Every structure is written in structure tokens, then in C-alpha cells.
GROMACS .gro file of C-alpha atoms in nm:
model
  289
    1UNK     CA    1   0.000   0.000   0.000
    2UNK     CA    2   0.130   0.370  -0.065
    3UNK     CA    3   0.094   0.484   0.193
    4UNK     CA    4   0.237   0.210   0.437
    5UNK     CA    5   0.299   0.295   0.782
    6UNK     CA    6   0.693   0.180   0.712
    7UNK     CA    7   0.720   0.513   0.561
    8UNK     CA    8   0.803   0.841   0.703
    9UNK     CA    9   0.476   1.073   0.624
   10UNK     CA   10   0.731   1.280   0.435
   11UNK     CA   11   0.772   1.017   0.206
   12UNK     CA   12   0.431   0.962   0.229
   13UNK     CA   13   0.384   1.313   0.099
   14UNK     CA   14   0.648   1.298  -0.203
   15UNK     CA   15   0.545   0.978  -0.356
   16UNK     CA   16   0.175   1.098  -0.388
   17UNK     CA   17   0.333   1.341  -0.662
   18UNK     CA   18   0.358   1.042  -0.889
   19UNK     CA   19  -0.038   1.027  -0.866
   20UNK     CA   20  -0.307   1.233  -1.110
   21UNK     CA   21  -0.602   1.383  -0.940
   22UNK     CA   22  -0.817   1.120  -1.033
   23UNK     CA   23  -0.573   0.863  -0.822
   24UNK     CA   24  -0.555   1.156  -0.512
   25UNK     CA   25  -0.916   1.143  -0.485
   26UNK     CA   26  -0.969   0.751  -0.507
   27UNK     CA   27  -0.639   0.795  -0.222
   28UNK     CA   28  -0.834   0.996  -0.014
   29UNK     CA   29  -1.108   0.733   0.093
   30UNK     CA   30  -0.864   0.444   0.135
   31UNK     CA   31  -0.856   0.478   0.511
   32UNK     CA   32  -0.901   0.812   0.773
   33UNK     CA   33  -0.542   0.807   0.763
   34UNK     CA   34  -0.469   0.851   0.343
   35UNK     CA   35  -0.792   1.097   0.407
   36UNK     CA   36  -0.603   1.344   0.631
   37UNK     CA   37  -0.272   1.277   0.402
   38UNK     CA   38  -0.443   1.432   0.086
   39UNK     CA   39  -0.637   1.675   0.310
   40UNK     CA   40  -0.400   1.827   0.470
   41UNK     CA   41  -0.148   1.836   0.207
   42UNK     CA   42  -0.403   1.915  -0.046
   43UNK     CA   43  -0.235   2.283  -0.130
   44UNK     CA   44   0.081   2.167  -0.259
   45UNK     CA   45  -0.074   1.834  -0.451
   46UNK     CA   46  -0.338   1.984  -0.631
   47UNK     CA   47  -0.094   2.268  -0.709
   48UNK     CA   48   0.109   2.043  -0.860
   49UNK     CA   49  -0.178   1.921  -1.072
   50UNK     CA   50  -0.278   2.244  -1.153
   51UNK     CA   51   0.012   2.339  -1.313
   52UNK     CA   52   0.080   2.045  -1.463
   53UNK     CA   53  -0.265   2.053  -1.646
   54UNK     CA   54  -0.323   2.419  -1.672
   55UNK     CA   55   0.014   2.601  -1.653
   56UNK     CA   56  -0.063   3.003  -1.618
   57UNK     CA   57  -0.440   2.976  -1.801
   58UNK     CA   58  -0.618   2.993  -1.473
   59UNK     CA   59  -0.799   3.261  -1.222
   60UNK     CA   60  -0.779   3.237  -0.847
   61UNK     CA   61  -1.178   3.254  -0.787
   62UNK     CA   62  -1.176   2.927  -0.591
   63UNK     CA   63  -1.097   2.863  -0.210
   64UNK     CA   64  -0.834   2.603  -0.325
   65UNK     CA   65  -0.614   2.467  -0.615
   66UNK     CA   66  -0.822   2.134  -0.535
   67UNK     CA   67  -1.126   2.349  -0.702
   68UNK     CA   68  -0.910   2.521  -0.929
   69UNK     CA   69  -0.818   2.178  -1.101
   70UNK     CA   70  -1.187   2.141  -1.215
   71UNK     CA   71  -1.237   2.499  -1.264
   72UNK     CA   72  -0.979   2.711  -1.359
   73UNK     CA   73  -1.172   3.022  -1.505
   74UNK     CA   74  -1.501   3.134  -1.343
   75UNK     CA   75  -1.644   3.101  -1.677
   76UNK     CA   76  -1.521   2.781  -1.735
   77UNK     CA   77  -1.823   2.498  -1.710
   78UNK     CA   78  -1.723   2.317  -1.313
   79UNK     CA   79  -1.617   1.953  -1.470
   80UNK     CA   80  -1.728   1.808  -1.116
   81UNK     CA   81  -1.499   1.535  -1.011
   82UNK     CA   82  -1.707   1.167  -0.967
   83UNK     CA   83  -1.920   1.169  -0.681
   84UNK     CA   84  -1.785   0.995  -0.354
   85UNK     CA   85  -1.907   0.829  -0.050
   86UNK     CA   86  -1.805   1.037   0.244
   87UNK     CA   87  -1.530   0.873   0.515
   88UNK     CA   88  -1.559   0.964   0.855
   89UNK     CA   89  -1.234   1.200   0.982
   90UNK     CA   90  -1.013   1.052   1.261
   91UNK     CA   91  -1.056   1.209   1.675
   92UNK     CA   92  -0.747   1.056   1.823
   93UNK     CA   93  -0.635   0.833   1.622
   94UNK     CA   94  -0.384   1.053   1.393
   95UNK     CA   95  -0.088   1.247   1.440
   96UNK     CA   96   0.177   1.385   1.257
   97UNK     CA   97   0.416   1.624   1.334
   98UNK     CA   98   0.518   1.663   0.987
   99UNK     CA   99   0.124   1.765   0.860
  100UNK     CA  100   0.100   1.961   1.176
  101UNK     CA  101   0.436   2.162   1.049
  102UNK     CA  102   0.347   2.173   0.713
  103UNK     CA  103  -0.032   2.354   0.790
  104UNK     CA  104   0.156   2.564   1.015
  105UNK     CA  105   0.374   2.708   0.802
  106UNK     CA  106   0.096   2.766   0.541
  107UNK     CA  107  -0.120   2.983   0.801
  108UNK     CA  108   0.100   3.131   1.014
  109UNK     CA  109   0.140   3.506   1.024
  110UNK     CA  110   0.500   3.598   0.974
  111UNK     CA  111   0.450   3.973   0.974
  112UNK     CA  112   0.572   4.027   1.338
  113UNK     CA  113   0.876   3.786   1.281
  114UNK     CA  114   1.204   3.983   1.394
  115UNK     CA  115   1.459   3.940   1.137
  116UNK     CA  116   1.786   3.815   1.267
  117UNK     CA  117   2.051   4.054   1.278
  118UNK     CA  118   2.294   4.140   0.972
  119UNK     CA  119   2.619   3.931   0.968
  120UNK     CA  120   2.860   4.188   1.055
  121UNK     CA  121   3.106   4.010   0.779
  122UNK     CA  122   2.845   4.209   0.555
  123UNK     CA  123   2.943   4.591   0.553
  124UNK     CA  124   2.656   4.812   0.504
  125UNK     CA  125   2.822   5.095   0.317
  126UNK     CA  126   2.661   5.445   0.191
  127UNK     CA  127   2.624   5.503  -0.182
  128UNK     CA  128   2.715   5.913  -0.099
  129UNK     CA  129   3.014   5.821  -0.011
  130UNK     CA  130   3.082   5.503  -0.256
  131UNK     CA  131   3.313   5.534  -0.583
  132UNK     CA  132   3.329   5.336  -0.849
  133UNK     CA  133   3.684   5.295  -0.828
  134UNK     CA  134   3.655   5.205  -0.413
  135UNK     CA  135   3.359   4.932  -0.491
  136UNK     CA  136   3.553   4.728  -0.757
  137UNK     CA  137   3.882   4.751  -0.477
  138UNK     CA  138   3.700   4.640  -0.172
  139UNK     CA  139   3.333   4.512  -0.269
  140UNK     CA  140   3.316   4.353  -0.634
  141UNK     CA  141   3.390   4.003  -0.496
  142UNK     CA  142   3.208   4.015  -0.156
  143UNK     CA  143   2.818   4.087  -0.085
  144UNK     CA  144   2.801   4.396   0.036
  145UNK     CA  145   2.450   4.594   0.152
  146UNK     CA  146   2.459   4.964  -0.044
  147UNK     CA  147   2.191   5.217   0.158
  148UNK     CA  148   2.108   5.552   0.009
  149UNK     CA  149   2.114   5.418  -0.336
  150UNK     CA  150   1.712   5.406  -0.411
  151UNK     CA  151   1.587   5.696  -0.201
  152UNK     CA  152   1.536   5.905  -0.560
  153UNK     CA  153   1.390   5.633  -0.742
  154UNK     CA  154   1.013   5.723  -0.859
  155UNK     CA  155   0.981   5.375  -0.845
  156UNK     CA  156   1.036   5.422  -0.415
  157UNK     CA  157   0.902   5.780  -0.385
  158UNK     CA  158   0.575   5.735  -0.178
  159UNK     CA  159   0.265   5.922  -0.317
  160UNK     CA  160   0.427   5.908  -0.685
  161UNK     CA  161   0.233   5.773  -0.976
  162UNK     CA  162   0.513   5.530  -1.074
  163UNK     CA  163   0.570   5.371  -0.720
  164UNK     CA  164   0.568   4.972  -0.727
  165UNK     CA  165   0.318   4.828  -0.530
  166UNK     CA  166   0.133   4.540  -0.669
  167UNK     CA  167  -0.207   4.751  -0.665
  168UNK     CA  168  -0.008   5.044  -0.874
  169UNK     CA  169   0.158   4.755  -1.098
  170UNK     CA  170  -0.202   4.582  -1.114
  171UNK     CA  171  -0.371   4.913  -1.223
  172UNK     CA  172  -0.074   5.009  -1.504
  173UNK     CA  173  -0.034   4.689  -1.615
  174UNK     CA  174  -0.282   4.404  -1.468
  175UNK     CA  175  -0.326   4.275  -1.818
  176UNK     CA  176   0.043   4.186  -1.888
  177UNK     CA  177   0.148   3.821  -1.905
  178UNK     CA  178   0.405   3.747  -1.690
  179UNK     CA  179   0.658   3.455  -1.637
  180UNK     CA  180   0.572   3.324  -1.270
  181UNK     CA  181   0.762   3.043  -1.119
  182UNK     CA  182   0.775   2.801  -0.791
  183UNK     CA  183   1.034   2.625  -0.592
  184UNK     CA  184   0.894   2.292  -0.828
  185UNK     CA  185   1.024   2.215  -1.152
  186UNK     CA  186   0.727   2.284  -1.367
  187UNK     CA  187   0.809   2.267  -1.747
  188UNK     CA  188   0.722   2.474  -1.972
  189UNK     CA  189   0.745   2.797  -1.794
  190UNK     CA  190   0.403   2.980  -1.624
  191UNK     CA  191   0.311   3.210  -1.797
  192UNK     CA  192  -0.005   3.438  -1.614
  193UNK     CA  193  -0.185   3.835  -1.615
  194UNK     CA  194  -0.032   4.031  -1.368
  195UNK     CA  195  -0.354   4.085  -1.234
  196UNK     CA  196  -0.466   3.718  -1.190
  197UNK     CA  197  -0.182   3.695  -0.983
  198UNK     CA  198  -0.187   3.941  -0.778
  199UNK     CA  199  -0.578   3.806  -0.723
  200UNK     CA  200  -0.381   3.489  -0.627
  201UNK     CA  201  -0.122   3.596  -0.389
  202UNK     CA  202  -0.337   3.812  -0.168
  203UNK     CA  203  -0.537   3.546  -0.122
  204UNK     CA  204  -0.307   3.177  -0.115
  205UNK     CA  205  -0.221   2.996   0.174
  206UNK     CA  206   0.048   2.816   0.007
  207UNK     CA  207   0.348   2.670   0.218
  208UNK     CA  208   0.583   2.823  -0.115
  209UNK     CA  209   0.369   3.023  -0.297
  210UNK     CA  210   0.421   3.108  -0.673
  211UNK     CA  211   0.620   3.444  -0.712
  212UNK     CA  212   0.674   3.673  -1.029
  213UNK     CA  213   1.043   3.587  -1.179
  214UNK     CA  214   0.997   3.776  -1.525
  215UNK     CA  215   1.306   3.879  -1.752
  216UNK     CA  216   1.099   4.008  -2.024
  217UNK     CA  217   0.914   4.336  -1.843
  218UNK     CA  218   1.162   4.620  -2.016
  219UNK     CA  219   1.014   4.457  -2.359
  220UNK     CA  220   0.646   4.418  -2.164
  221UNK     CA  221   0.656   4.690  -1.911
  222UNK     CA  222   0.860   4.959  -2.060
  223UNK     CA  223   0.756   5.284  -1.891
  224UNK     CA  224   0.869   5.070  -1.577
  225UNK     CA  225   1.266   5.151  -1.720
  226UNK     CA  226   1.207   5.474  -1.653
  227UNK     CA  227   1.103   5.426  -1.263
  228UNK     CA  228   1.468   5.347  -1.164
  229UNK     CA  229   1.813   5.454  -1.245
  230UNK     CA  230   2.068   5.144  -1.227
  231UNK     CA  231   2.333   5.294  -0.958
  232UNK     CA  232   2.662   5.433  -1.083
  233UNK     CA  233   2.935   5.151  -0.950
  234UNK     CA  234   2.714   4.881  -1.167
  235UNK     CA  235   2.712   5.144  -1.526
  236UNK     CA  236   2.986   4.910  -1.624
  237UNK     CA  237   2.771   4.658  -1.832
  238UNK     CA  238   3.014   4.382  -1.982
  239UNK     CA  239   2.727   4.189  -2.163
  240UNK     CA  240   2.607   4.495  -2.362
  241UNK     CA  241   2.841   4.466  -2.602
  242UNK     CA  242   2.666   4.132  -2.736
  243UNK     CA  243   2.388   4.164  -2.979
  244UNK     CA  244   2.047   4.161  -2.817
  245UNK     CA  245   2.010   3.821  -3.009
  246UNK     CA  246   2.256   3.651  -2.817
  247UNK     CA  247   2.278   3.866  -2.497
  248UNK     CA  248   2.200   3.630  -2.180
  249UNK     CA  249   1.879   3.793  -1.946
  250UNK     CA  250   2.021   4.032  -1.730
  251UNK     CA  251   1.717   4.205  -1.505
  252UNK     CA  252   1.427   4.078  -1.407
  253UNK     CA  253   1.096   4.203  -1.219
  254UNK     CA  254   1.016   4.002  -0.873
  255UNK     CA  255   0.712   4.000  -0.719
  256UNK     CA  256   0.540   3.800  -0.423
  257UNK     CA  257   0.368   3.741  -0.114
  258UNK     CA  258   0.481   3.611   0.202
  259UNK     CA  259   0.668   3.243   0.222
  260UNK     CA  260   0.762   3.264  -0.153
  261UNK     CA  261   1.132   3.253  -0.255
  262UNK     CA  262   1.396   3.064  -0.445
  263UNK     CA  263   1.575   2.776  -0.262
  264UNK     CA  264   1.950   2.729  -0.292
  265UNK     CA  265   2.097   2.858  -0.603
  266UNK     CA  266   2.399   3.023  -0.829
  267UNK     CA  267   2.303   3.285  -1.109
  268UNK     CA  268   2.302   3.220  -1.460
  269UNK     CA  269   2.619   3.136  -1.566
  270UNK     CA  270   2.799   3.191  -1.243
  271UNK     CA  271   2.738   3.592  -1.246
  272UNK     CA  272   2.714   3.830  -0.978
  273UNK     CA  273   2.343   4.055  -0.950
  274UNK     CA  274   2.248   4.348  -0.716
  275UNK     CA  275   1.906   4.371  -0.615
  276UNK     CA  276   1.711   4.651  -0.454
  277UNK     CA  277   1.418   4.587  -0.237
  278UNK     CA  278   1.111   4.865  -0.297
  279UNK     CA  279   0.833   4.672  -0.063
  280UNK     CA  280   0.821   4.481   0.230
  281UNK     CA  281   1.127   4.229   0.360
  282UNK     CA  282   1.337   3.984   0.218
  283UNK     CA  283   1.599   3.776   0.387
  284UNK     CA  284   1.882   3.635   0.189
  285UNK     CA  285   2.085   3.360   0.303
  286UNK     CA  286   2.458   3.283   0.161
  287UNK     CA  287   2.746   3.066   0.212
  288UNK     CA  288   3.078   3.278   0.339
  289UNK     CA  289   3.287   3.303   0.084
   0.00000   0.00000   0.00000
């Protein structure tokens, strides 16, 4: 049986990717146990599913991807799944710390969370004062955290017409397709309105949530260029003197909601990136050098 009480309920979890919906849902009334299993792990399942089936061509109008799979647009005709007898939930009899970990993480409200403090091996280090010449001598091969460098960005200024928020991005451009990805390996690429997923991330309850990751928005989005000024020790552009045919992606728009983020990783082709955060907080973790 699948789900066999040799195995750990994480790799309870895992193997139940190899399964379609139908297969989840004739899983689910097995026993109380495989009922909770799919239940409870539902989100990131039938997520799974719905990208698999769906990709980006879907609106978050339903209270889960579970509905999602069998409806994907409101005006979509609701492709019920078969009807099933119902299977009576377990009192006592269950527990798993890994479920109970997993719908924690998925609900909890991480708004209040203190961020731990900055490794002091990362100097913090004024763009008034920085020169090119003093960043490539002390801070080209190191992360380094540059303050004062977005203050004058329209893009930042609060009350301005070209601030980035997702409402303000949603309003200019909620009608833009754009590349969204997922800690999963989900081939070919998502591809989704802005505004359908901004729709999706205010209201999710995903343990890793989709995010924006889209390369394309100066072609897409091109007023958006003109909403920040790339800061003057990173005017040095190597890759600009390739042809656009052949030049590698080089900036990219992120956008998401609480939980999301990339796992473990090294840029394209081993290259270094700055990044500027405009809204809310994002931690970044890295080996020492």
C-alpha cells in the first residue's frame, strides 16, 4: 500500500506526486489516515496538478487549487470530479508532526517575525560616499548591503504615480502576461496576467507560494525603465556589447507574497546581480565566501 505505515509521512507526501487527481481522490477514501494525508497536504498536490494541467491559463476565484483543477476560469463549465461516499475524519487516532508543520507554516502570520541581525562580515556601506573605483577595490567580490542608493527612485518615492506596489503595478499593467515560477520544476514555464496573480497571492495559503520571476518586463513593461536609475558603480555593463540576439537575461521584475522565494541557487552562468528591495522584507541567506 502507498501509503504504508513503514514510511516516514514525508515520504508519504512525495510519492503521492507520482499520482493524477483522479488517483488523489480515489487515495483519499482508502482509510481516515490517506484521508487526512491528501487533506491536509491538499495545497501543494493539487498545485502540482494544476500546473501540470493548466500552466498560467487559470484565475484564483476558488478557495483552493483542489477546485481550481476542475475549474480554472469562473467562466469555465465546473467539470465536477465523480461523486464519492463520504469517510468519517479521525478524533485521536492521527498524528503527525510533519502535517501539523506543514499547515503551520501555510497559516502562520509571519508579519511580526524579527529578522535576525545582519552578519557583521556584511558591511553596510553608503552610496554618498561610494566610488566606483573604491567598490571594484574592496566590494566587487564580496556581498556587500549599499543604503542611500534608491531613495530618488520614482519607483520608491511614496505618493508618486510610478511607485511599485502590486495595486499600482495591477492598475498600469494588470493585463500583462508574466513569467511566474515556484520552488517545483514545472516545465514549460508559467506564464499568467499580472492581475490574476496578484488576485492569487493576496489570497493563497500556500506553504511556497508562486512568485513573479519575469526577464521580459523592459520589452512588456517599458515605462517601468524609466522608474529606476541602475546605480553608478554597476554602469559598467560587460554583456552589452553582445547583440540583443545573443545577450544572456540580465534584469528581471520580482514580485510575491509572504513564504515565496527561491531555494538554494547560483546565477546564470555563475554571475554576480544586485538587487534593490522597494516593498516589504526579504531575507537572503549565503554561504561565506
Amino acid at each position: 500500500m502507498l501509503l504504508s505505515t513503514h514510511l516516514t509521512d514525508h515520504l508519504k507526501a512525495y510519492l503521492t506526486l507520482l499520482l493524477d487527481a483522479e488517483d488523489l481522490l480515489s487515495l483519499s477514501l482508502v482509510s481516515p489516515s490517506t484521508y487526512v494525508h491528501v487533506l491536509l497536504i491538499a495545497w501543494f498536490l493539487s498545485l502540482t496538478q494544476m500546473l501540470r494541467k493548466h500552466h498560467g491559463n487559470f484565475t484564483y476565484h476558488l478557495p483552493s487549487w483542489k477546485h481550481l483543477y476542475f475549474c480554472p476560469r469562473p467562466s469555465a463549465a465546473m467539470a465536477r470530479p465523480p461523486a464519492r461516499p463520504s469517510i468519517a475524519l479521525p478524533t485521536n487516532a492521527f498524528t503527525s508532526d510533519f502535517l501539523y508543520r506543514r499547515y503551520c507554516r501555510c497559516h502562520m502570520d509571519i508579519s511580526s517575525f524579527t529578522p535576525p541581525s545582519v552578519d557583521p562580515r556584511i558591511p553596510r556601506v553608503s552610496m554618498t560616499t561610494l566610488t566606483p573605483t573604491l567598490f571594484f577595490g574592496q566590494y566587487a567580490r564580496r556581498p556587500v548591503i549599499l543604503t542611500d542608493a534608491i531613495s530618488s527612485w520614482p519607483s520608491f518615492t511614496p505618493g508618486s504615480p510610478q511607485q511599485w506596489t502590486i495595486e499600482s503595478l495591477v492598475a498600469r499593467f494588470g493585463d500583462v502576461v508574466c513569467r511566474v515560477t515556484h520552488n517545483l520544476d514545472v516545465q514549460p514555464p508559467i506564464r499568467m496576467p499580472l492581475a490574476d496573480f496578484a488576485a492569487y497571492a493576496a489570497a493563497q495559503h500556500d506553504e511556497t507560494p508562486l512568485y513573479v520571476f519575469d526577464q521580459h518586463f523592459g520589452t512588456t513593461m517599458p515605462p517601468l525603465l524609466d522608474d529606476y536609475a541602475i546605480p553608478s558603480v554597476f554602469n559598467e555593463d560587460l554583456l552589452a556589447v553582445l547583440p540583443p540576439e545573443v545577450r544572456p537575461d540580465f534584469r528581471w521584475l520580482v514580485v510575491g507574497p509572504a513564504r515565496s522565494g527561491a531555494s538554494w541557487h547560483v546565477d546564470p552562468a555563475k554571475t554576480s546581480a544586485w538587487n534593490a528591495l522597494l516593498v516589504g522584507r526579504k531575507r537572503w541567506a549565503m554561504y561565506p565566501p
